[in-house]
Amino acid sequence: MPPFGPISRQDLIRSLRTMGFDGPYSGGKHSFMVKGVVRLTIPNPHQGDIGRELLARILRQAGISHEQWKQLG
């Protein structure tokens, strides 16, 4: 996994699948991924990458530490 920073939506989904999440599934305004009882909202596709701040929020909600994220590579 690249260092903690901007990431494309597709790379985020691929990495979350590696961490055990299923999906993404359609639902409401955003798609989501699931791991056990954790339901994680995924940003909609847009032109740019997912920024560092949003990535930090997503990982916090998923219960993934920065160290775990960096070890995915």
PDB file of N, CA and C in Angstrom:
ATOM      1  N   MET A   1       0.846  -1.168   0.000  1.00  0.00           N
ATOM      2  CA  MET A   1       0.000   0.000   0.000  1.00  0.00           C
ATOM      3  C   MET A   1       0.888   1.225   0.000  1.00  0.00           C
ATOM      4  N   PRO A   2       0.472   2.252  -0.716  1.00  0.00           N
ATOM      5  CA  PRO A   2       1.263   3.485  -0.717  1.00  0.00           C
ATOM      6  C   PRO A   2       1.285   4.098   0.673  1.00  0.00           C
ATOM      7  N   PRO A   3       2.220   4.990   0.927  1.00  0.00           N
ATOM      8  CA  PRO A   3       2.236   5.664   2.221  1.00  0.00           C
ATOM      9  C   PRO A   3       0.889   6.319   2.495  1.00  0.00           C
ATOM     10  N   PHE A   4       0.642   6.594   3.754  1.00  0.00           N
ATOM     11  CA  PHE A   4      -0.631   7.194   4.151  1.00  0.00           C
ATOM     12  C   PHE A   4      -0.777   8.548   3.473  1.00  0.00           C
ATOM     13  N   GLY A   5      -1.703   8.632   2.538  1.00  0.00           N
ATOM     14  CA  GLY A   5      -1.927   9.869   1.797  1.00  0.00           C
ATOM     15  C   GLY A   5      -2.999   9.674   0.757  1.00  0.00           C
ATOM     16  N   PRO A   6      -3.079  10.563  -0.227  1.00  0.00           N
ATOM     17  CA  PRO A   6      -4.118  10.464  -1.243  1.00  0.00           C
ATOM     18  C   PRO A   6      -4.119   9.099  -1.931  1.00  0.00           C
ATOM     19  N   ILE A   7      -5.333   8.603  -2.209  1.00  0.00           N
ATOM     20  CA  ILE A   7      -5.494   7.281  -2.801  1.00  0.00           C
ATOM     21  C   ILE A   7      -6.718   7.296  -3.710  1.00  0.00           C
ATOM     22  N   SER A   8      -6.681   6.519  -4.767  1.00  0.00           N
ATOM     23  CA  SER A   8      -7.843   6.443  -5.652  1.00  0.00           C
ATOM     24  C   SER A   8      -8.930   5.598  -4.987  1.00  0.00           C
ATOM     25  N   ARG A   9     -10.157   5.798  -5.405  1.00  0.00           N
ATOM     26  CA  ARG A   9     -11.282   5.041  -4.847  1.00  0.00           C
ATOM     27  C   ARG A   9     -11.090   3.548  -5.087  1.00  0.00           C
ATOM     28  N   GLN A  10     -10.639   3.188  -6.282  1.00  0.00           N
ATOM     29  CA  GLN A  10     -10.450   1.782  -6.620  1.00  0.00           C
ATOM     30  C   GLN A  10      -9.379   1.132  -5.744  1.00  0.00           C
ATOM     31  N   ASP A  11      -8.279   1.852  -5.481  1.00  0.00           N
ATOM     32  CA  ASP A  11      -7.225   1.321  -4.610  1.00  0.00           C
ATOM     33  C   ASP A  11      -7.722   1.180  -3.168  1.00  0.00           C
ATOM     34  N   LEU A  12      -8.554   2.127  -2.730  1.00  0.00           N
ATOM     35  CA  LEU A  12      -9.130   2.040  -1.388  1.00  0.00           C
ATOM     36  C   LEU A  12      -9.990   0.790  -1.265  1.00  0.00           C
ATOM     37  N   ILE A  13     -10.842   0.546  -2.244  1.00  0.00           N
ATOM     38  CA  ILE A  13     -11.715  -0.631  -2.220  1.00  0.00           C
ATOM     39  C   ILE A  13     -10.881  -1.905  -2.227  1.00  0.00           C
ATOM     40  N   ARG A  14      -9.876  -1.949  -3.065  1.00  0.00           N
ATOM     41  CA  ARG A  14      -9.009  -3.131  -3.151  1.00  0.00           C
ATOM     42  C   ARG A  14      -8.317  -3.400  -1.805  1.00  0.00           C
ATOM     43  N   SER A  15      -7.832  -2.346  -1.170  1.00  0.00           N
ATOM     44  CA  SER A  15      -7.149  -2.490   0.111  1.00  0.00           C
ATOM     45  C   SER A  15      -8.107  -2.923   1.218  1.00  0.00           C
ATOM     46  N   LEU A  16      -9.314  -2.370   1.223  1.00  0.00           N
ATOM     47  CA  LEU A  16     -10.294  -2.761   2.238  1.00  0.00           C
ATOM     48  C   LEU A  16     -10.703  -4.222   2.062  1.00  0.00           C
ATOM     49  N   ARG A  17     -10.786  -4.680   0.833  1.00  0.00           N
ATOM     50  CA  ARG A  17     -11.076  -6.108   0.601  1.00  0.00           C
ATOM     51  C   ARG A  17      -9.956  -6.971   1.174  1.00  0.00           C
ATOM     52  N   THR A  18      -8.722  -6.530   1.011  1.00  0.00           N
ATOM     53  CA  THR A  18      -7.578  -7.249   1.578  1.00  0.00           C
ATOM     54  C   THR A  18      -7.688  -7.326   3.096  1.00  0.00           C
ATOM     55  N   MET A  19      -8.256  -6.293   3.707  1.00  0.00           N
ATOM     56  CA  MET A  19      -8.418  -6.246   5.162  1.00  0.00           C
ATOM     57  C   MET A  19      -9.665  -7.001   5.629  1.00  0.00           C
ATOM     58  N   GLY A  20     -10.396  -7.651   4.712  1.00  0.00           N
ATOM     59  CA  GLY A  20     -11.522  -8.483   5.107  1.00  0.00           C
ATOM     60  C   GLY A  20     -12.898  -7.890   4.884  1.00  0.00           C
ATOM     61  N   PHE A  21     -12.987  -6.727   4.264  1.00  0.00           N
ATOM     62  CA  PHE A  21     -14.285  -6.118   3.990  1.00  0.00           C
ATOM     63  C   PHE A  21     -14.881  -6.715   2.725  1.00  0.00           C
ATOM     64  N   ASP A  22     -16.213  -6.822   2.681  1.00  0.00           N
ATOM     65  CA  ASP A  22     -16.947  -7.290   1.512  1.00  0.00           C
ATOM     66  C   ASP A  22     -17.641  -6.104   0.863  1.00  0.00           C
ATOM     67  N   GLY A  23     -17.802  -6.166  -0.441  1.00  0.00           N
ATOM     68  CA  GLY A  23     -18.514  -5.111  -1.145  1.00  0.00           C
ATOM     69  C   GLY A  23     -17.619  -4.486  -2.190  1.00  0.00           C
ATOM     70  N   PRO A  24     -17.965  -3.338  -2.660  1.00  0.00           N
ATOM     71  CA  PRO A  24     -18.992  -2.415  -2.178  1.00  0.00           C
ATOM     72  C   PRO A  24     -20.398  -2.792  -2.654  1.00  0.00           C
ATOM     73  N   TYR A  25     -21.345  -2.460  -1.829  1.00  0.00           N
ATOM     74  CA  TYR A  25     -22.756  -2.681  -2.112  1.00  0.00           C
ATOM     75  C   TYR A  25     -23.432  -1.334  -2.326  1.00  0.00           C
ATOM     76  N   SER A  26     -24.456  -1.311  -3.172  1.00  0.00           N
ATOM     77  CA  SER A  26     -25.215  -0.087  -3.395  1.00  0.00           C
ATOM     78  C   SER A  26     -26.191   0.116  -2.246  1.00  0.00           C
ATOM     79  N   GLY A  27     -26.379   1.374  -1.881  1.00  0.00           N
ATOM     80  CA  GLY A  27     -27.343   1.665  -0.834  1.00  0.00           C
ATOM     81  C   GLY A  27     -27.433   3.148  -0.578  1.00  0.00           C
ATOM     82  N   GLY A  28     -28.601   3.696  -0.729  1.00  0.00           N
ATOM     83  CA  GLY A  28     -28.786   5.116  -0.456  1.00  0.00           C
ATOM     84  C   GLY A  28     -27.990   5.978  -1.411  1.00  0.00           C
ATOM     85  N   LYS A  29     -27.352   7.013  -0.879  1.00  0.00           N
ATOM     86  CA  LYS A  29     -26.593   7.939  -1.712  1.00  0.00           C
ATOM     87  C   LYS A  29     -25.165   7.464  -1.955  1.00  0.00           C
ATOM     88  N   HIS A  30     -24.651   6.579  -1.104  1.00  0.00           N
ATOM     89  CA  HIS A  30     -23.278   6.098  -1.224  1.00  0.00           C
ATOM     90  C   HIS A  30     -23.258   4.576  -1.167  1.00  0.00           C
ATOM     91  N   SER A  31     -22.224   4.000  -1.758  1.00  0.00           N
ATOM     92  CA  SER A  31     -22.027   2.563  -1.604  1.00  0.00           C
ATOM     93  C   SER A  31     -21.349   2.319  -0.256  1.00  0.00           C
ATOM     94  N   PHE A  32     -21.354   1.057   0.182  1.00  0.00           N
ATOM     95  CA  PHE A  32     -20.765   0.739   1.471  1.00  0.00           C
ATOM     96  C   PHE A  32     -20.103  -0.630   1.409  1.00  0.00           C
ATOM     97  N   MET A  33     -19.215  -0.860   2.378  1.00  0.00           N
ATOM     98  CA  MET A  33     -18.554  -2.149   2.524  1.00  0.00           C
ATOM     99  C   MET A  33     -18.826  -2.655   3.930  1.00  0.00           C
ATOM    100  N   VAL A  34     -18.778  -3.972   4.108  1.00  0.00           N
ATOM    101  CA  VAL A  34     -19.161  -4.586   5.382  1.00  0.00           C
ATOM    102  C   VAL A  34     -18.085  -5.568   5.833  1.00  0.00           C
ATOM    103  N   LYS A  35     -17.820  -5.541   7.141  1.00  0.00           N
ATOM    104  CA  LYS A  35     -16.957  -6.538   7.788  1.00  0.00           C
ATOM    105  C   LYS A  35     -17.557  -6.791   9.161  1.00  0.00           C
ATOM    106  N   GLY A  36     -18.176  -7.954   9.325  1.00  0.00           N
ATOM    107  CA  GLY A  36     -18.854  -8.249  10.595  1.00  0.00           C
ATOM    108  C   GLY A  36     -19.985  -7.273  10.818  1.00  0.00           C
ATOM    109  N   VAL A  37     -19.930  -6.555  11.941  1.00  0.00           N
ATOM    110  CA  VAL A  37     -20.975  -5.577  12.255  1.00  0.00           C
ATOM    111  C   VAL A  37     -20.611  -4.173  11.779  1.00  0.00           C
ATOM    112  N   VAL A  38     -19.418  -4.005  11.210  1.00  0.00           N
ATOM    113  CA  VAL A  38     -18.970  -2.692  10.749  1.00  0.00           C
ATOM    114  C   VAL A  38     -19.475  -2.445   9.334  1.00  0.00           C
ATOM    115  N   ARG A  39     -20.197  -1.353   9.157  1.00  0.00           N
ATOM    116  CA  ARG A  39     -20.679  -0.927   7.840  1.00  0.00           C
ATOM    117  C   ARG A  39     -19.981   0.391   7.512  1.00  0.00           C
ATOM    118  N   LEU A  40     -19.159   0.365   6.479  1.00  0.00           N
ATOM    119  CA  LEU A  40     -18.281   1.482   6.149  1.00  0.00           C
ATOM    120  C   LEU A  40     -18.749   2.152   4.862  1.00  0.00           C
ATOM    121  N   THR A  41     -19.111   3.438   4.938  1.00  0.00           N
ATOM    122  CA  THR A  41     -19.545   4.191   3.770  1.00  0.00           C
ATOM    123  C   THR A  41     -18.333   4.540   2.918  1.00  0.00           C
ATOM    124  N   ILE A  42     -18.461   4.314   1.611  1.00  0.00           N
ATOM    125  CA  ILE A  42     -17.386   4.579   0.663  1.00  0.00           C
ATOM    126  C   ILE A  42     -17.756   5.811  -0.155  1.00  0.00           C
ATOM    127  N   PRO A  43     -16.813   6.728  -0.360  1.00  0.00           N
ATOM    128  CA  PRO A  43     -17.119   7.917  -1.167  1.00  0.00           C
ATOM    129  C   PRO A  43     -17.502   7.540  -2.596  1.00  0.00           C
ATOM    130  N   ASN A  44     -18.370   8.341  -3.178  1.00  0.00           N
ATOM    131  CA  ASN A  44     -18.750   8.143  -4.579  1.00  0.00           C
ATOM    132  C   ASN A  44     -17.563   8.445  -5.484  1.00  0.00           C
ATOM    133  N   PRO A  45     -17.554   7.865  -6.683  1.00  0.00           N
ATOM    134  CA  PRO A  45     -16.474   8.175  -7.621  1.00  0.00           C
ATOM    135  C   PRO A  45     -16.491   9.658  -7.986  1.00  0.00           C
ATOM    136  N   HIS A  46     -15.329  10.254  -8.056  1.00  0.00           N
ATOM    137  CA  HIS A  46     -15.208  11.633  -8.488  1.00  0.00           C
ATOM    138  C   HIS A  46     -13.884  11.777  -9.219  1.00  0.00           C
ATOM    139  N   GLN A  47     -13.565  12.951  -9.672  1.00  0.00           N
ATOM    140  CA  GLN A  47     -12.408  13.125 -10.541  1.00  0.00           C
ATOM    141  C   GLN A  47     -11.073  12.938  -9.831  1.00  0.00           C
ATOM    142  N   GLY A  48     -10.959  13.336  -8.595  1.00  0.00           N
ATOM    143  CA  GLY A  48      -9.673  13.289  -7.911  1.00  0.00           C
ATOM    144  C   GLY A  48      -9.558  12.117  -6.957  1.00  0.00           C
ATOM    145  N   ASP A  49      -8.399  12.046  -6.323  1.00  0.00           N
ATOM    146  CA  ASP A  49      -8.157  11.012  -5.328  1.00  0.00           C
ATOM    147  C   ASP A  49      -8.845  11.364  -4.015  1.00  0.00           C
ATOM    148  N   ILE A  50      -8.960  10.364  -3.141  1.00  0.00           N
ATOM    149  CA  ILE A  50      -9.477  10.560  -1.790  1.00  0.00           C
ATOM    150  C   ILE A  50      -8.335  11.158  -0.976  1.00  0.00           C
ATOM    151  N   GLY A  51      -8.572  12.282  -0.371  1.00  0.00           N
ATOM    152  CA  GLY A  51      -7.530  13.007   0.354  1.00  0.00           C
ATOM    153  C   GLY A  51      -7.147  12.353   1.671  1.00  0.00           C
ATOM    154  N   ARG A  52      -6.075  12.840   2.226  1.00  0.00           N
ATOM    155  CA  ARG A  52      -5.502  12.316   3.465  1.00  0.00           C
ATOM    156  C   ARG A  52      -6.486  12.384   4.632  1.00  0.00           C
ATOM    157  N   GLU A  53      -7.205  13.498   4.762  1.00  0.00           N
ATOM    158  CA  GLU A  53      -8.135  13.670   5.882  1.00  0.00           C
ATOM    159  C   GLU A  53      -9.311  12.701   5.792  1.00  0.00           C
ATOM    160  N   LEU A  54      -9.878  12.567   4.593  1.00  0.00           N
ATOM    161  CA  LEU A  54     -10.999  11.641   4.413  1.00  0.00           C
ATOM    162  C   LEU A  54     -10.538  10.198   4.599  1.00  0.00           C
ATOM    163  N   LEU A  55      -9.353   9.868   4.103  1.00  0.00           N
ATOM    164  CA  LEU A  55      -8.804   8.530   4.304  1.00  0.00           C
ATOM    165  C   LEU A  55      -8.653   8.231   5.792  1.00  0.00           C
ATOM    166  N   ALA A  56      -8.177   9.199   6.560  1.00  0.00           N
ATOM    167  CA  ALA A  56      -8.018   9.012   8.006  1.00  0.00           C
ATOM    168  C   ALA A  56      -9.366   8.727   8.668  1.00  0.00           C
ATOM    169  N   ARG A  57     -10.414   9.453   8.258  1.00  0.00           N
ATOM    170  CA  ARG A  57     -11.752   9.222   8.818  1.00  0.00           C
ATOM    171  C   ARG A  57     -12.279   7.838   8.463  1.00  0.00           C
ATOM    172  N   ILE A  58     -12.069   7.432   7.214  1.00  0.00           N
ATOM    173  CA  ILE A  58     -12.536   6.114   6.767  1.00  0.00           C
ATOM    174  C   ILE A  58     -11.834   5.019   7.556  1.00  0.00           C
ATOM    175  N   LEU A  59     -10.528   5.128   7.702  1.00  0.00           N
ATOM    176  CA  LEU A  59      -9.772   4.104   8.428  1.00  0.00           C
ATOM    177  C   LEU A  59     -10.159   4.058   9.904  1.00  0.00           C
ATOM    178  N   ARG A  60     -10.415   5.218  10.496  1.00  0.00           N
ATOM    179  CA  ARG A  60     -10.836   5.268  11.902  1.00  0.00           C
ATOM    180  C   ARG A  60     -12.172   4.541  12.074  1.00  0.00           C
ATOM    181  N   GLN A  61     -13.113   4.793  11.165  1.00  0.00           N
ATOM    182  CA  GLN A  61     -14.414   4.130  11.231  1.00  0.00           C
ATOM    183  C   GLN A  61     -14.287   2.631  11.005  1.00  0.00           C
ATOM    184  N   ALA A  62     -13.302   2.229  10.183  1.00  0.00           N
ATOM    185  CA  ALA A  62     -13.093   0.811   9.887  1.00  0.00           C
ATOM    186  C   ALA A  62     -12.318   0.101  10.995  1.00  0.00           C
ATOM    187  N   GLY A  63     -11.725   0.869  11.909  1.00  0.00           N
ATOM    188  CA  GLY A  63     -10.928   0.267  12.975  1.00  0.00           C
ATOM    189  C   GLY A  63      -9.555  -0.185  12.495  1.00  0.00           C
ATOM    190  N   ILE A  64      -9.027   0.483  11.480  1.00  0.00           N
ATOM    191  CA  ILE A  64      -7.721   0.148  10.917  1.00  0.00           C
ATOM    192  C   ILE A  64      -6.727   1.230  11.319  1.00  0.00           C
ATOM    193  N   SER A  65      -5.624   0.822  11.944  1.00  0.00           N
ATOM    194  CA  SER A  65      -4.604   1.783  12.364  1.00  0.00           C
ATOM    195  C   SER A  65      -3.705   2.153  11.188  1.00  0.00           C
ATOM    196  N   HIS A  66      -2.963   3.250  11.354  1.00  0.00           N
ATOM    197  CA  HIS A  66      -2.017   3.665  10.303  1.00  0.00           C
ATOM    198  C   HIS A  66      -0.972   2.586  10.067  1.00  0.00           C
ATOM    199  N   GLU A  67      -0.552   1.917  11.130  1.00  0.00           N
ATOM    200  CA  GLU A  67       0.459   0.871  10.999  1.00  0.00           C
ATOM    201  C   GLU A  67      -0.079  -0.317  10.198  1.00  0.00           C
ATOM    202  N   GLN A  68      -1.312  -0.719  10.488  1.00  0.00           N
ATOM    203  CA  GLN A  68      -1.935  -1.812   9.724  1.00  0.00           C
ATOM    204  C   GLN A  68      -2.060  -1.424   8.252  1.00  0.00           C
ATOM    205  N   TRP A  69      -2.423  -0.176   7.998  1.00  0.00           N
ATOM    206  CA  TRP A  69      -2.598   0.306   6.632  1.00  0.00           C
ATOM    207  C   TRP A  69      -1.272   0.242   5.877  1.00  0.00           C
ATOM    208  N   LYS A  70      -0.198   0.675   6.521  1.00  0.00           N
ATOM    209  CA  LYS A  70       1.108   0.687   5.866  1.00  0.00           C
ATOM    210  C   LYS A  70       1.651  -0.705   5.622  1.00  0.00           C
ATOM    211  N   GLN A  71       1.220  -1.696   6.406  1.00  0.00           N
ATOM    212  CA  GLN A  71       1.700  -3.069   6.254  1.00  0.00           C
ATOM    213  C   GLN A  71       1.030  -3.807   5.101  1.00  0.00           C
ATOM    214  N   LEU A  72       0.026  -3.211   4.475  1.00  0.00           N
ATOM    215  CA  LEU A  72      -0.676  -3.893   3.393  1.00  0.00           C
ATOM    216  C   LEU A  72       0.200  -4.118   2.167  1.00  0.00           C
ATOM    217  N   GLY A  73       1.262  -3.340   2.022  1.00  0.00           N
ATOM    218  CA  GLY A  73       2.121  -3.436   0.847  1.00  0.00           C
ATOM    219  C   GLY A  73       2.882  -4.694   0.824  1.00  0.00           C
TER     220      GLY A  73
END
